[in-house]
Every structure is written in structure tokens, then in C-alpha cells.
PDB file of C-alpha atoms in Angstrom:
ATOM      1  CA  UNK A   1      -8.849  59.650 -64.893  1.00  0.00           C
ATOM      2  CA  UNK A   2      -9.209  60.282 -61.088  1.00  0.00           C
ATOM      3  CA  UNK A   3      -6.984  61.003 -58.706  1.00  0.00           C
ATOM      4  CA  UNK A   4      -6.834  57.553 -56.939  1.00  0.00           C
ATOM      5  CA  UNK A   5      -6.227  56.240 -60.458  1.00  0.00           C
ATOM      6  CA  UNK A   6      -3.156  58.668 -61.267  1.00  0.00           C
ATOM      7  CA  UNK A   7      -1.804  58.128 -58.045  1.00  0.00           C
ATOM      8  CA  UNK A   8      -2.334  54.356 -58.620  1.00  0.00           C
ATOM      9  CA  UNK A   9      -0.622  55.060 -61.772  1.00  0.00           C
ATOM     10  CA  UNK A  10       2.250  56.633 -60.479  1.00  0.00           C
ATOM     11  CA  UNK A  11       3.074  53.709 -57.864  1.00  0.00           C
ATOM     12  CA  UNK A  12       3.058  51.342 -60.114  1.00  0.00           C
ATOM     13  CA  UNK A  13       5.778  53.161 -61.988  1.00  0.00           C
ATOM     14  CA  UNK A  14       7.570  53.641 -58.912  1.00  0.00           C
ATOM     15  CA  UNK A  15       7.394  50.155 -57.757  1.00  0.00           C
ATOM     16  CA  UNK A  16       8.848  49.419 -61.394  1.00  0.00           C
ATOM     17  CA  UNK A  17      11.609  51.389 -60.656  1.00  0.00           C
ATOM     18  CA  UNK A  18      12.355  49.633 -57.356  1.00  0.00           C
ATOM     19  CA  UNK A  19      12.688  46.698 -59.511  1.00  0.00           C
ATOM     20  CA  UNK A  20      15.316  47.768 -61.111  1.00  0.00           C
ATOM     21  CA  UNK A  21      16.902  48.649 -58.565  1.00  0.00           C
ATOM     22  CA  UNK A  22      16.590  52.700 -59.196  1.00  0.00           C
ATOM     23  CA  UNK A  23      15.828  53.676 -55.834  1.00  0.00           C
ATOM     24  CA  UNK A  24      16.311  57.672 -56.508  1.00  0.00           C
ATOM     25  CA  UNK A  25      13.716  57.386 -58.998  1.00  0.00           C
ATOM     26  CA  UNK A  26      11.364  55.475 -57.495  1.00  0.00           C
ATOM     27  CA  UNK A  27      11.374  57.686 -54.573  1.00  0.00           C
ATOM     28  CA  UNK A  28      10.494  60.748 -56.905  1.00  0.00           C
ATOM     29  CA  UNK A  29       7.462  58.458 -58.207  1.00  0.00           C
ATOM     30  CA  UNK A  30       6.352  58.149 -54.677  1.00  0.00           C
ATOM     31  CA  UNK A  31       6.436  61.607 -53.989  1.00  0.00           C
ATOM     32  CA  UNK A  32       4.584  62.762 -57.310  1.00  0.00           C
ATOM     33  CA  UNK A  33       1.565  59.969 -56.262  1.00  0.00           C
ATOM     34  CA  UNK A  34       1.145  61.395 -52.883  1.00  0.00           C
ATOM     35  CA  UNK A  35       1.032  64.973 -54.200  1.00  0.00           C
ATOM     36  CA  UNK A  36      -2.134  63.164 -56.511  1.00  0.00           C
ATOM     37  CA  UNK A  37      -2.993  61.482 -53.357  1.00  0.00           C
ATOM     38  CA  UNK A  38      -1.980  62.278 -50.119  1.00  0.00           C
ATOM     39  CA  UNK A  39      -3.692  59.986 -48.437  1.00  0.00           C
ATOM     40  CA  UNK A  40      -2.834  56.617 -50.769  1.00  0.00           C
ATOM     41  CA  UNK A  41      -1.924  54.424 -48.263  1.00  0.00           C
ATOM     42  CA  UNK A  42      -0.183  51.657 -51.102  1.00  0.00           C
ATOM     43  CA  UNK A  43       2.284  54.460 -51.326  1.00  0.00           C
ATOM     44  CA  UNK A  44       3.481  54.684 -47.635  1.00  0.00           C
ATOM     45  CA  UNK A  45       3.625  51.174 -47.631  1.00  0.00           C
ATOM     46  CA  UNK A  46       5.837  50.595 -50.780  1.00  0.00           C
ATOM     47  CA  UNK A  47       8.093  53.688 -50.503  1.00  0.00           C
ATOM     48  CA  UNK A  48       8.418  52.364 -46.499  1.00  0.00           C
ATOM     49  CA  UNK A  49       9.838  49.371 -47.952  1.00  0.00           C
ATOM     50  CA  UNK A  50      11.739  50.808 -50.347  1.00  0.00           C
ATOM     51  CA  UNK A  51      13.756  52.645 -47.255  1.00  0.00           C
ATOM     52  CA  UNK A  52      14.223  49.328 -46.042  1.00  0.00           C
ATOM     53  CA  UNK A  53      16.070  48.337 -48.942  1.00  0.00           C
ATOM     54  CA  UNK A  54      18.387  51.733 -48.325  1.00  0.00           C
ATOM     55  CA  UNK A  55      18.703  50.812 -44.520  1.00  0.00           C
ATOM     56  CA  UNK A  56      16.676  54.142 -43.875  1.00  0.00           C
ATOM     57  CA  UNK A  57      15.262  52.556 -41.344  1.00  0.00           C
ATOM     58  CA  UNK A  58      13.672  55.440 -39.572  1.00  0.00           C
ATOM     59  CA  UNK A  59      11.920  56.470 -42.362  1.00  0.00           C
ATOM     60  CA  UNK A  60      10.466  52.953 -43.294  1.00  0.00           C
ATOM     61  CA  UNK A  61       9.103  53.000 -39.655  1.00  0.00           C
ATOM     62  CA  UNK A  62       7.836  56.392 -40.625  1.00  0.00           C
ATOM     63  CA  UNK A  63       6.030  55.478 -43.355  1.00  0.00           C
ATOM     64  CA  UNK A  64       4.656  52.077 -42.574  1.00  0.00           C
ATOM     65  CA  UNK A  65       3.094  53.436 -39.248  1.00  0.00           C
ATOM     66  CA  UNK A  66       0.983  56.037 -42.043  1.00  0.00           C
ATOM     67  CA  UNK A  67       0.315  53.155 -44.079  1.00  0.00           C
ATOM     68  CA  UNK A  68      -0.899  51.531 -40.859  1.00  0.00           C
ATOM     69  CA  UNK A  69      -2.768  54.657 -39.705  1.00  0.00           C
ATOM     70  CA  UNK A  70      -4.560  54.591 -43.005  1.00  0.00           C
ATOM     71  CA  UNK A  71      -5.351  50.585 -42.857  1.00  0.00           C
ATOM     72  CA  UNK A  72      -5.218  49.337 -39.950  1.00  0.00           C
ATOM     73  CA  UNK A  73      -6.662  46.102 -40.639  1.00  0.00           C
ATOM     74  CA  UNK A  74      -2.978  45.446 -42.946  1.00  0.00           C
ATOM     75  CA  UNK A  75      -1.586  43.073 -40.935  1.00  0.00           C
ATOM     76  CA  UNK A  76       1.843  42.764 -43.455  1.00  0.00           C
ATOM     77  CA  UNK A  77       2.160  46.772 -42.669  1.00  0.00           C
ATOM     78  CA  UNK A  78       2.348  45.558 -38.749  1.00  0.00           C
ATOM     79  CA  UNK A  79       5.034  42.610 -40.201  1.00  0.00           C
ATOM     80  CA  UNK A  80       7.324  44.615 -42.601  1.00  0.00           C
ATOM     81  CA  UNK A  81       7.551  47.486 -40.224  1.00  0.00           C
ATOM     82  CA  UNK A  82       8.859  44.713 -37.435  1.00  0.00           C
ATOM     83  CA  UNK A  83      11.745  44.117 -40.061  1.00  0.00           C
ATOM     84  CA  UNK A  84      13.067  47.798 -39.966  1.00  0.00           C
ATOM     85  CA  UNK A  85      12.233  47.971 -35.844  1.00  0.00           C
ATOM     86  CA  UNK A  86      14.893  44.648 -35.456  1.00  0.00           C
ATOM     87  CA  UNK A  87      17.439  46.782 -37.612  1.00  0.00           C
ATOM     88  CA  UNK A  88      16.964  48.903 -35.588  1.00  0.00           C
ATOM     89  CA  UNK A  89      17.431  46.723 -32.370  1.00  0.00           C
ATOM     90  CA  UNK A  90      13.874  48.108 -30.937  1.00  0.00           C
ATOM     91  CA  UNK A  91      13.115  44.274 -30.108  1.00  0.00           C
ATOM     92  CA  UNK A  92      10.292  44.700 -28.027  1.00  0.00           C
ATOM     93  CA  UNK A  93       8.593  47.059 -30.772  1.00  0.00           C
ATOM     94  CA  UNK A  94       9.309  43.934 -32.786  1.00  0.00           C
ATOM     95  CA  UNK A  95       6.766  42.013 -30.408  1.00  0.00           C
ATOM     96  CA  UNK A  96       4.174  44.176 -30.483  1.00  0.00           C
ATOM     97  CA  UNK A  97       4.372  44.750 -33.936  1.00  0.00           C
ATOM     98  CA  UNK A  98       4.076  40.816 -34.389  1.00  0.00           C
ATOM     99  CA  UNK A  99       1.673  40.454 -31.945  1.00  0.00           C
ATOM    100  CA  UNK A 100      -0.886  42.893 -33.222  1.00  0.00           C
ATOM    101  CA  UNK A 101      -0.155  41.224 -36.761  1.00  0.00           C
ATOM    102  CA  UNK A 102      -1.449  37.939 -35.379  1.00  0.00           C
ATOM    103  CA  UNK A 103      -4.310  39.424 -34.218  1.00  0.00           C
ATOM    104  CA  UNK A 104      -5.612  40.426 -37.247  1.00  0.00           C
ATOM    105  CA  UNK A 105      -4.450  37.175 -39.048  1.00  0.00           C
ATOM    106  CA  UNK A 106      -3.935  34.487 -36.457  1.00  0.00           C
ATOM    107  CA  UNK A 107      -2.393  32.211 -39.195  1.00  0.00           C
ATOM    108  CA  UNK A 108       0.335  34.614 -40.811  1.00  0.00           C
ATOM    109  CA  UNK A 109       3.018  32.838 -39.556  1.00  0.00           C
ATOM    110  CA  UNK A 110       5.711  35.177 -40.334  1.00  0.00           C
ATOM    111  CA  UNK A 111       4.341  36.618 -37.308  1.00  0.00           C
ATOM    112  CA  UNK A 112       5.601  33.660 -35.111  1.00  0.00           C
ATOM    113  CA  UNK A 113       8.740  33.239 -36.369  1.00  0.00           C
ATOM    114  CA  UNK A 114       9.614  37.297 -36.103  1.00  0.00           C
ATOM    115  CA  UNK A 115       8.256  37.279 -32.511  1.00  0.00           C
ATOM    116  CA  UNK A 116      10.382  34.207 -31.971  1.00  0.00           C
ATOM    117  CA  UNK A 117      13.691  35.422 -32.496  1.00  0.00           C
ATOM    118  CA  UNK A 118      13.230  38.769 -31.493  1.00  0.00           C
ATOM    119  CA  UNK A 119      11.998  36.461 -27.764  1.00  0.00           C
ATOM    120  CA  UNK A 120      15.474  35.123 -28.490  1.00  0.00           C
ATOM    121  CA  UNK A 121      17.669  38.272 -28.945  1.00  0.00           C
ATOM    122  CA  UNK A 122      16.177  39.476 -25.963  1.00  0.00           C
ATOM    123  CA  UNK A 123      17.016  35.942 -23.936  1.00  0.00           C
ATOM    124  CA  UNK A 124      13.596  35.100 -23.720  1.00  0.00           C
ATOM    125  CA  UNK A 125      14.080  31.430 -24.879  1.00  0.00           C
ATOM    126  CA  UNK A 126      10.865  29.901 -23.621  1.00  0.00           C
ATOM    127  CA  UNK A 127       8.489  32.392 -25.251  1.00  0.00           C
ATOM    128  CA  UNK A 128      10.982  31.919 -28.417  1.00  0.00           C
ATOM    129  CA  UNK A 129      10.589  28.343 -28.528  1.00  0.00           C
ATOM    130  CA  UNK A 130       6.636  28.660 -27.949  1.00  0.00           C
ATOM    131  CA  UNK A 131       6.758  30.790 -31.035  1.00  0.00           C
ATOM    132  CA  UNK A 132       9.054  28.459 -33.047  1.00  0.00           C
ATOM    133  CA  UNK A 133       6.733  26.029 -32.260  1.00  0.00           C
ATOM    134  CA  UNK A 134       3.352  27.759 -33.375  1.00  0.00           C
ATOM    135  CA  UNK A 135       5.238  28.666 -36.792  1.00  0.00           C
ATOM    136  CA  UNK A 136       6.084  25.089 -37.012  1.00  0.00           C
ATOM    137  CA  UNK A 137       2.634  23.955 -36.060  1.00  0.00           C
ATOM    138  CA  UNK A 138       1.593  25.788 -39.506  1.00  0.00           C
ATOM    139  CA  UNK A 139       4.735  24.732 -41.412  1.00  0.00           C
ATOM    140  CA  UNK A 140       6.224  21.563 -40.229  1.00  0.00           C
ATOM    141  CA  UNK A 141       8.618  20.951 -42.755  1.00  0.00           C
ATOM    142  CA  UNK A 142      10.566  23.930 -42.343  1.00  0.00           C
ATOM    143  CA  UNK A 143      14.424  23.629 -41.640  1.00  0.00           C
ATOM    144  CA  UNK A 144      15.177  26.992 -40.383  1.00  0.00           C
ATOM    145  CA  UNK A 145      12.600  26.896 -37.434  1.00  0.00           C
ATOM    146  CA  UNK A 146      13.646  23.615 -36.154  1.00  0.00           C
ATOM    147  CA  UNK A 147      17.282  24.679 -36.383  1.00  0.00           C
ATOM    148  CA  UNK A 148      16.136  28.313 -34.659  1.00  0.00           C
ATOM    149  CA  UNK A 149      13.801  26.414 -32.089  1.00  0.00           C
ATOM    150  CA  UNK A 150      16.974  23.692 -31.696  1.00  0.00           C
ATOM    151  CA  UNK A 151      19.265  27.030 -30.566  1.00  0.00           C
ATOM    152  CA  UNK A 152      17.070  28.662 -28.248  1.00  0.00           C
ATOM    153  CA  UNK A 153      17.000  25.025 -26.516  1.00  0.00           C
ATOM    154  CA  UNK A 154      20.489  24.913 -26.190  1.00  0.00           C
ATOM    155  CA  UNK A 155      20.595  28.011 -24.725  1.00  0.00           C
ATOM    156  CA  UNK A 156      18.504  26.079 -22.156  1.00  0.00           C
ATOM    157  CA  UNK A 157      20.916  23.241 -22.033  1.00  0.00           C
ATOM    158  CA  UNK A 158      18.126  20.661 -23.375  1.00  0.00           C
ATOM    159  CA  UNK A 159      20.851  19.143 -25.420  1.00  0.00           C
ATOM    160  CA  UNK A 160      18.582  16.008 -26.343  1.00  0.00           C
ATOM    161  CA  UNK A 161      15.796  18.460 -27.684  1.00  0.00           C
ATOM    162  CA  UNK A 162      18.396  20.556 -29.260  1.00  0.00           C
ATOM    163  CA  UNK A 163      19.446  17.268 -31.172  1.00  0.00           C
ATOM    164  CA  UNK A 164      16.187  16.322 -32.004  1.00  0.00           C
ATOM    165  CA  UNK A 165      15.506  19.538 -33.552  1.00  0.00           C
ATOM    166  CA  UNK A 166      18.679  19.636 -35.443  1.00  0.00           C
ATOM    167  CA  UNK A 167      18.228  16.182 -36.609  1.00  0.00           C
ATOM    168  CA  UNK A 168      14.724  17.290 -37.992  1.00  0.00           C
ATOM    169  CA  UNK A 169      16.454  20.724 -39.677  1.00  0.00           C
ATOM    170  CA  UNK A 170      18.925  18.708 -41.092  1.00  0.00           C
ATOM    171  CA  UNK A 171      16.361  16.318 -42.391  1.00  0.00           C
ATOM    172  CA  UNK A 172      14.212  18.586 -44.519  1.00  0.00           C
ATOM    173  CA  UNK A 173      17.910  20.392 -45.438  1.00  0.00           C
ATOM    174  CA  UNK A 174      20.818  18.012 -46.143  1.00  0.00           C
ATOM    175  CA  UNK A 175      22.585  20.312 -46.763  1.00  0.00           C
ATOM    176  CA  UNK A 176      22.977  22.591 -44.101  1.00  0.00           C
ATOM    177  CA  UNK A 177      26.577  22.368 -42.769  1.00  0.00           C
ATOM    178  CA  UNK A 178      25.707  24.535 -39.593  1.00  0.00           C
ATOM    179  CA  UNK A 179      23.034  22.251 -38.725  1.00  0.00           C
ATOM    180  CA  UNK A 180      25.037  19.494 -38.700  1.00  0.00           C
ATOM    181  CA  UNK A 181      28.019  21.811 -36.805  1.00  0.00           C
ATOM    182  CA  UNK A 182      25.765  23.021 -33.901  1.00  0.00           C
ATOM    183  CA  UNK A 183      24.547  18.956 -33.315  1.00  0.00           C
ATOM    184  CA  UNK A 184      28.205  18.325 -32.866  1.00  0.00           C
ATOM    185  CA  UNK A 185      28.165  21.045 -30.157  1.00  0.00           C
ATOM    186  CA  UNK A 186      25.230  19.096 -28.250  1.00  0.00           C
ATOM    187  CA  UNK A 187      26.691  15.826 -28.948  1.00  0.00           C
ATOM    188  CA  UNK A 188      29.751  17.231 -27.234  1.00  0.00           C
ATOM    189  CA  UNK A 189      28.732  18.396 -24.417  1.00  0.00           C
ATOM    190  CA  UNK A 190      26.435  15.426 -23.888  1.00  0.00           C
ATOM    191  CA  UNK A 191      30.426  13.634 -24.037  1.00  0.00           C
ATOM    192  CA  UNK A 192      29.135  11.735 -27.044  1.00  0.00           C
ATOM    193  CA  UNK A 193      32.050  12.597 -28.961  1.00  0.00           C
ATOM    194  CA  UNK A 194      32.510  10.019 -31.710  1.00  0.00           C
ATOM    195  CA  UNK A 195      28.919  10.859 -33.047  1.00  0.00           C
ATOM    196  CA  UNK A 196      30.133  14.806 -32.596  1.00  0.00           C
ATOM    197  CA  UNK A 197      33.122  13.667 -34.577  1.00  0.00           C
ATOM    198  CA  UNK A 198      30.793  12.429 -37.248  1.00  0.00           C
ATOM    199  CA  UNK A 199      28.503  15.847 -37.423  1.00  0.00           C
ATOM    200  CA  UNK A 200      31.815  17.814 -37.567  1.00  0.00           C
ATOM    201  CA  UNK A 201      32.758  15.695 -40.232  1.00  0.00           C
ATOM    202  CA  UNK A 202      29.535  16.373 -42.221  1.00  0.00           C
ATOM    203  CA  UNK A 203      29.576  19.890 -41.643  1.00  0.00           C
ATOM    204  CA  UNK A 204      33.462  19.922 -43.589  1.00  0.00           C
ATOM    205  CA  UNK A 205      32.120  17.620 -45.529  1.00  0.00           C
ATOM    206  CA  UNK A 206      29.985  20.281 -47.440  1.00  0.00           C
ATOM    207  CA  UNK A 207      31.524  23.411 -46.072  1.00  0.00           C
ATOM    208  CA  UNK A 208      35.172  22.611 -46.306  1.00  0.00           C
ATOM    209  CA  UNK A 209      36.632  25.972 -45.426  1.00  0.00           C
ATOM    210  CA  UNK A 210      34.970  26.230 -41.795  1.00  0.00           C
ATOM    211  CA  UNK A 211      38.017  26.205 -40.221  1.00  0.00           C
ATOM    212  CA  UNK A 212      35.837  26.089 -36.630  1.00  0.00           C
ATOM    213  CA  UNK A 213      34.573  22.595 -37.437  1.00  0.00           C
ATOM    214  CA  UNK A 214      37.698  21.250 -38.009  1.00  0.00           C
ATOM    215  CA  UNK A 215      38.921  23.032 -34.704  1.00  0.00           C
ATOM    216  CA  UNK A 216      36.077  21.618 -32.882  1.00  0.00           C
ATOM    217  CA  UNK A 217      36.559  17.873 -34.543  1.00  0.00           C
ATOM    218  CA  UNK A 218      39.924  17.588 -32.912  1.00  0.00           C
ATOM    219  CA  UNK A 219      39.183  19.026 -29.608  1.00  0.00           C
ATOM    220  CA  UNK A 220      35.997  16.219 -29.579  1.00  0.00           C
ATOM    221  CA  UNK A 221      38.253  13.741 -30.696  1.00  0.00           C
ATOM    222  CA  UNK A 222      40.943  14.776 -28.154  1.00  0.00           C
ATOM    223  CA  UNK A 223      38.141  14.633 -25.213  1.00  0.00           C
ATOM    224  CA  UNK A 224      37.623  11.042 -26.609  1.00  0.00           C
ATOM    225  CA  UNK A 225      40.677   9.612 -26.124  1.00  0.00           C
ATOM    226  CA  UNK A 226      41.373  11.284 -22.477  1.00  0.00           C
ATOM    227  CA  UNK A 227      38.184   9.919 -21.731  1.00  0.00           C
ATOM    228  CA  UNK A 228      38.949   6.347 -22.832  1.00  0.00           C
ATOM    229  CA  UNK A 229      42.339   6.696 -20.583  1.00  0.00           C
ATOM    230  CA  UNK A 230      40.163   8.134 -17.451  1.00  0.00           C
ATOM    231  CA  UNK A 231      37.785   5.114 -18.152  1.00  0.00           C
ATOM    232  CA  UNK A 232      40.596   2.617 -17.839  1.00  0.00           C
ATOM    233  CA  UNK A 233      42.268   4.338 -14.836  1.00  0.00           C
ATOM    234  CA  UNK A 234      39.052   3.883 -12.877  1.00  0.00           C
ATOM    235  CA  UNK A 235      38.533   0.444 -14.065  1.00  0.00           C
ATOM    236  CA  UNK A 236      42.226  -0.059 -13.032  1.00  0.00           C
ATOM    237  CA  UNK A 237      41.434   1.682  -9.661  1.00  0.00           C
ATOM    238  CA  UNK A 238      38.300  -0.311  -9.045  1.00  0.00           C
ATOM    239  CA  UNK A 239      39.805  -3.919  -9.979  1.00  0.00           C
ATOM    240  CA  UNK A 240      42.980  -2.972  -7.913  1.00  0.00           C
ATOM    241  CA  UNK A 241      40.427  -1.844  -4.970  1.00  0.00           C
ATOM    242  CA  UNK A 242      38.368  -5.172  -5.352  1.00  0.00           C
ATOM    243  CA  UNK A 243      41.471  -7.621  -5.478  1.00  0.00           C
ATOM    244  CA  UNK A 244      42.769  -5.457  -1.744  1.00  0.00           C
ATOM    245  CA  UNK A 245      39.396  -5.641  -0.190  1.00  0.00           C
ATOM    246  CA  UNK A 246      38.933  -9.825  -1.346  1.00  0.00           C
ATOM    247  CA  UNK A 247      42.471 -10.192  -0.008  1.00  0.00           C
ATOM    248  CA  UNK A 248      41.225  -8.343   3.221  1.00  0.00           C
ATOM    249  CA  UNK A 249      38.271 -10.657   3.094  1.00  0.00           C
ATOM    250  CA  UNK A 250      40.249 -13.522   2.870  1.00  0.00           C
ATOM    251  CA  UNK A 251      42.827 -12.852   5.891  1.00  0.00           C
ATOM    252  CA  UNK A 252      39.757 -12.458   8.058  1.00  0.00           C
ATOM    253  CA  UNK A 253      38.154 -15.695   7.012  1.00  0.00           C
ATOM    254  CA  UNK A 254      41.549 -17.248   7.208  1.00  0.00           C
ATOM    255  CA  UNK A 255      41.852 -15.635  11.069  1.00  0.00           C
ATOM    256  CA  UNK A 256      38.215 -16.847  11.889  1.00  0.00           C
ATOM    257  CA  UNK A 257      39.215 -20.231  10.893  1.00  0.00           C
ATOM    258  CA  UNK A 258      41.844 -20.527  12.919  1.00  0.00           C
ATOM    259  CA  UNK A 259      40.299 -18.880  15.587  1.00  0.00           C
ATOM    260  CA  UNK A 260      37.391 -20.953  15.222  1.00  0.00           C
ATOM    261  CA  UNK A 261      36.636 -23.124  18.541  1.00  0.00           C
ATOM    262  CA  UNK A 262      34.916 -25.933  16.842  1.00  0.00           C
ATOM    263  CA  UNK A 263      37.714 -26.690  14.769  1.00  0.00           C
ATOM    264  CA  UNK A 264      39.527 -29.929  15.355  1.00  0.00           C
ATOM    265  CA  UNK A 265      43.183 -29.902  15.520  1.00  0.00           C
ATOM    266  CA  UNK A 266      43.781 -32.199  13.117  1.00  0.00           C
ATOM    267  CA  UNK A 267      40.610 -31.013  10.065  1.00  0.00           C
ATOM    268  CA  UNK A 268      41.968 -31.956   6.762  1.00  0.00           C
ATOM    269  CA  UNK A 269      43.029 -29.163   4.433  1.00  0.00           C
ATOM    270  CA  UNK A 270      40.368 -30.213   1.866  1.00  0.00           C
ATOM    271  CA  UNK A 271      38.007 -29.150   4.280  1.00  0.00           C
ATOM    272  CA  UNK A 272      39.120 -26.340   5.881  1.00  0.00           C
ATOM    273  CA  UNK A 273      39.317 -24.665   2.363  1.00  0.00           C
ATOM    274  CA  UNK A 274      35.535 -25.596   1.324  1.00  0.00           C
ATOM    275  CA  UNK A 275      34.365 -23.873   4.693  1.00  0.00           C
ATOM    276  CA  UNK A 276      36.566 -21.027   3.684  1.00  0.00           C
ATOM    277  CA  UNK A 277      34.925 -21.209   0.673  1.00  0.00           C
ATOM    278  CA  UNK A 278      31.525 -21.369   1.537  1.00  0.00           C
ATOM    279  CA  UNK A 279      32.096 -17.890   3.723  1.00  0.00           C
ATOM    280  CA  UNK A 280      33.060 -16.685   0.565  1.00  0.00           C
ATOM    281  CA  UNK A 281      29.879 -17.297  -1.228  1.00  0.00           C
ATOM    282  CA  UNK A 282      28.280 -15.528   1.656  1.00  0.00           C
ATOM    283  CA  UNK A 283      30.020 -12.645   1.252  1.00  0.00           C
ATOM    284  CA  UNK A 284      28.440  -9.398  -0.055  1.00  0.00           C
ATOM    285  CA  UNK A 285      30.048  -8.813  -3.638  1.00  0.00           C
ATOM    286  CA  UNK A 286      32.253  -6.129  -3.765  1.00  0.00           C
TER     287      UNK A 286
END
């Protein structure tokens, strides 16, 4: 057997001890396959991940960047080490990590979606939402984009596209009680509060013990009611303001007609009140 073949050998077992969950083990595997093969580059890439799994983060970063110096054509090596770079908060690694992925494989869109929110955690919103897009472009059914793309357009305040998005999550994943929680946010502030009620409702509805929903429910329903009395005090106000100004109106006619030169003495009441109200009909509405 040749070396590539031992060292194949001994990843395998490795990787079978990863399965099990026998990290310490696998790790001794790895290290036995690159002293077969140093220059195995399945190895770096596997025990890389398995680091991940132990929140080593440094050392997955390590290892993947050897697997990628080996292959650099891998474009998952470019992907996988982008999840230990975001543990790591190293967003903008994250982006070029994604963005060299792409290039090798323009349709692995994992690659959109992991430049998208690391766009996002770094407040970029419109280069998130491009990105949320493209991955959505190549998988249009998928609830978690339109409910990521739906955030990053809040963040914009485009509450109707952040509803429309969240309408769309929410239709390929009934279930999702957030989705149906963060509508009732845009619905809110959009002060259409009975249909935030409703969302809120949902969102209880399946997740009864989200206390914040049922916190945010009341508030809504509370900004629907002093927003039915505000409506009403203006329509008082305005009605109140129309009936002074006709009144106003009316005095003047009243003092025009009496002031009128043309008007006999004696003119018959009858009259006198259809001119009055023919200057009526004249007059602008109010």
C-alpha cells in the first residue's frame, strides 16, 4: 500500500471518529496520516473542521488556509474557513473568503448567503440584501433568506419590503413564530396595528412562552385605541372648526344682505333667504 493510500486510510478512521463524536481520537488519526503524508491536503481540511466543532477556531483557520494552499481550486475550503473567521468576528475576512469561493464556483450559494450577513453584521445592508437576493435567485423557496433579506430592509426602514419578505418567509415556513413577530414590528411602525395585533398573535400562537410578543401585542393594541381617540378629537376639532367658519359665513352674507343697496325695503322673507342661499352654494366648501 502507498503512502497516499495509508494516509487515506488513516483519515477515514479519523473522520469515523469525529462521528462519534471522539474528537481526542480523531485528532491523533489526523496526526498519524500527515506523518504518512504531510502534504494530504483531505487531512487539513477535515481536522480544520474538526477544530471548528471544538471552537478552536484559530487552528481551523490554520489548517484550512494549508488545505487551501494545497488546492486552491477547493472552493468549500474558502467557505468552511469563512465559518471559523465569523466566530471569530474577522467579518471582512468572511468576505473575501466568500468572494474568492464564488469565483471559483459562481453558483455555490452558500457563498451569498455567508457574504450576506457578514454585509449585515458589519451594517452594510445594501450589499447584504444584494447578496440575499443572488442566494435567493438560486433558491427561491428558501425561508431563512427572505426573513434575513426582510431584516436587513428594516434596518433600512423599507417596512413594505420588509413585509413582503416576511410574508414570503412565513409562506414557505408556517411555522416560524419570529417571522410572524418581526412583521408585527413593520406593521407597527407602519401604525397598522390591528394586522400587528394579528402577527403577534400568531407568533404566541406557536411560541407561547415569548413573553416579548405578548409585550409587544398590548403596546400595538394600546397605540390602537389612542389612535382611534386622536382620530375622533380631530374629527371633533375639524366639524367644530367647519360649523364656526359656516356660522362666520353666514353673518357676513346676512350683513351683505342687509347692506345690500338693491334691496327693497319691504323684500319678502322667502326671498331674502333663497338669495342667502344661493351665496351659499357659491361658497368655497370648507
Amino acid at each position: 500500500m502507498d503512502s497516499e493510500s495509508r494516509a487515506e486510510k488513516a483519515h477515514d478512521r479519523a473522520m469515523e471518529f469525529v462521528s462519534r463524536g471522539l474528537y481526542k481520537q480523531a485528532l491523533q488519526s489526523f496526526a498519524i496520516a500527515l506523518k504518512i503524508d504531510a502534504d494530504y491536503a483531505p487531512v487539513f481540511f477535515s481536522r480544520a473542521y474538526t477544530y471548528t466543532l471544538l471552537e478552536q477556531f484559530d487552528k481551523a483557520v490554520e489548517d484550512y488556509s494549508k488545505a487551501i494552499a494545497l488546492d486552491p481550486s477547493n472552493a468549500w475550503a474558502y467557505i468552511y474557513r469563512s465559518y471559523a473567521q465569523s466566530a471569530q468576528g474577522h467579518q471582512q475576512d468572511v468576505i473575501a473568503d466568500c468572494t474568492e469561493a464564488l469565483r471559483i464556483n459562481p453558483r455555490l450559494s452558500i457563498g451569498f448567503i455567508e457574504r450576506g450577513y457578514a454585509a449585515f453584521k458589519l451594517g452594510r445592508y445594501a450589499d447584504a440584501i444584494r447578496d440575499f437576493s443572488a442566494f435567493l435567485t438560486l433558491n427561491p423557496h428558501d425561508s431563512s433568506a427572505y426573513f434575513c433579506r426582510a431584516i436587513a430592509y428594516s434596518e433600512l426602514d423599507e417596512q413594505e419590503k420588509t413585509i413582503k419578505d416576511l410574508s414570503q418567509a412565513i409562506k414557505f415556513n408556517p411555522k416560524d413564530f419570529s417571522a410572524y413577530f418581526c412583521r408585527g414590528i413593520a406593521h407597527q411602525h407602519l401604525g397598522e396595528f390591528q394586522k400587528a395585533i394579528d402577527d403577534y398573535a400568531n407568533a404566541l400562537a406557536i411560541n407561547p412562552g415569548y413573553a416579548q410578543a405578548e409585550l409587544n401585542r398590548q403596546n400595538a393594541y394600546n397605540e390602537m385605541i389612542n389612535a382611534r381617540h386622536n382620530f375622533e378629537a380631530t374629527k371633533l376639532i375639524r366639524a367644530r372648526r367647519r360649523r364656526m367658519r359656516v356660522q362666520g359665513l353666514l353673518s357676513k352674507l346676512e350683513l351683505a344682505v342687509a347692506s345690500d343697496p338693491t334691496q327693497e325695503d319691504n323684500e319678502p322673507e322667502e326671498e331674502w333667504r333663497k338669495r342667502i342661499d344661493r351665496k351659499l352654494c357659491r361658497t368655497p366648501s370648507v
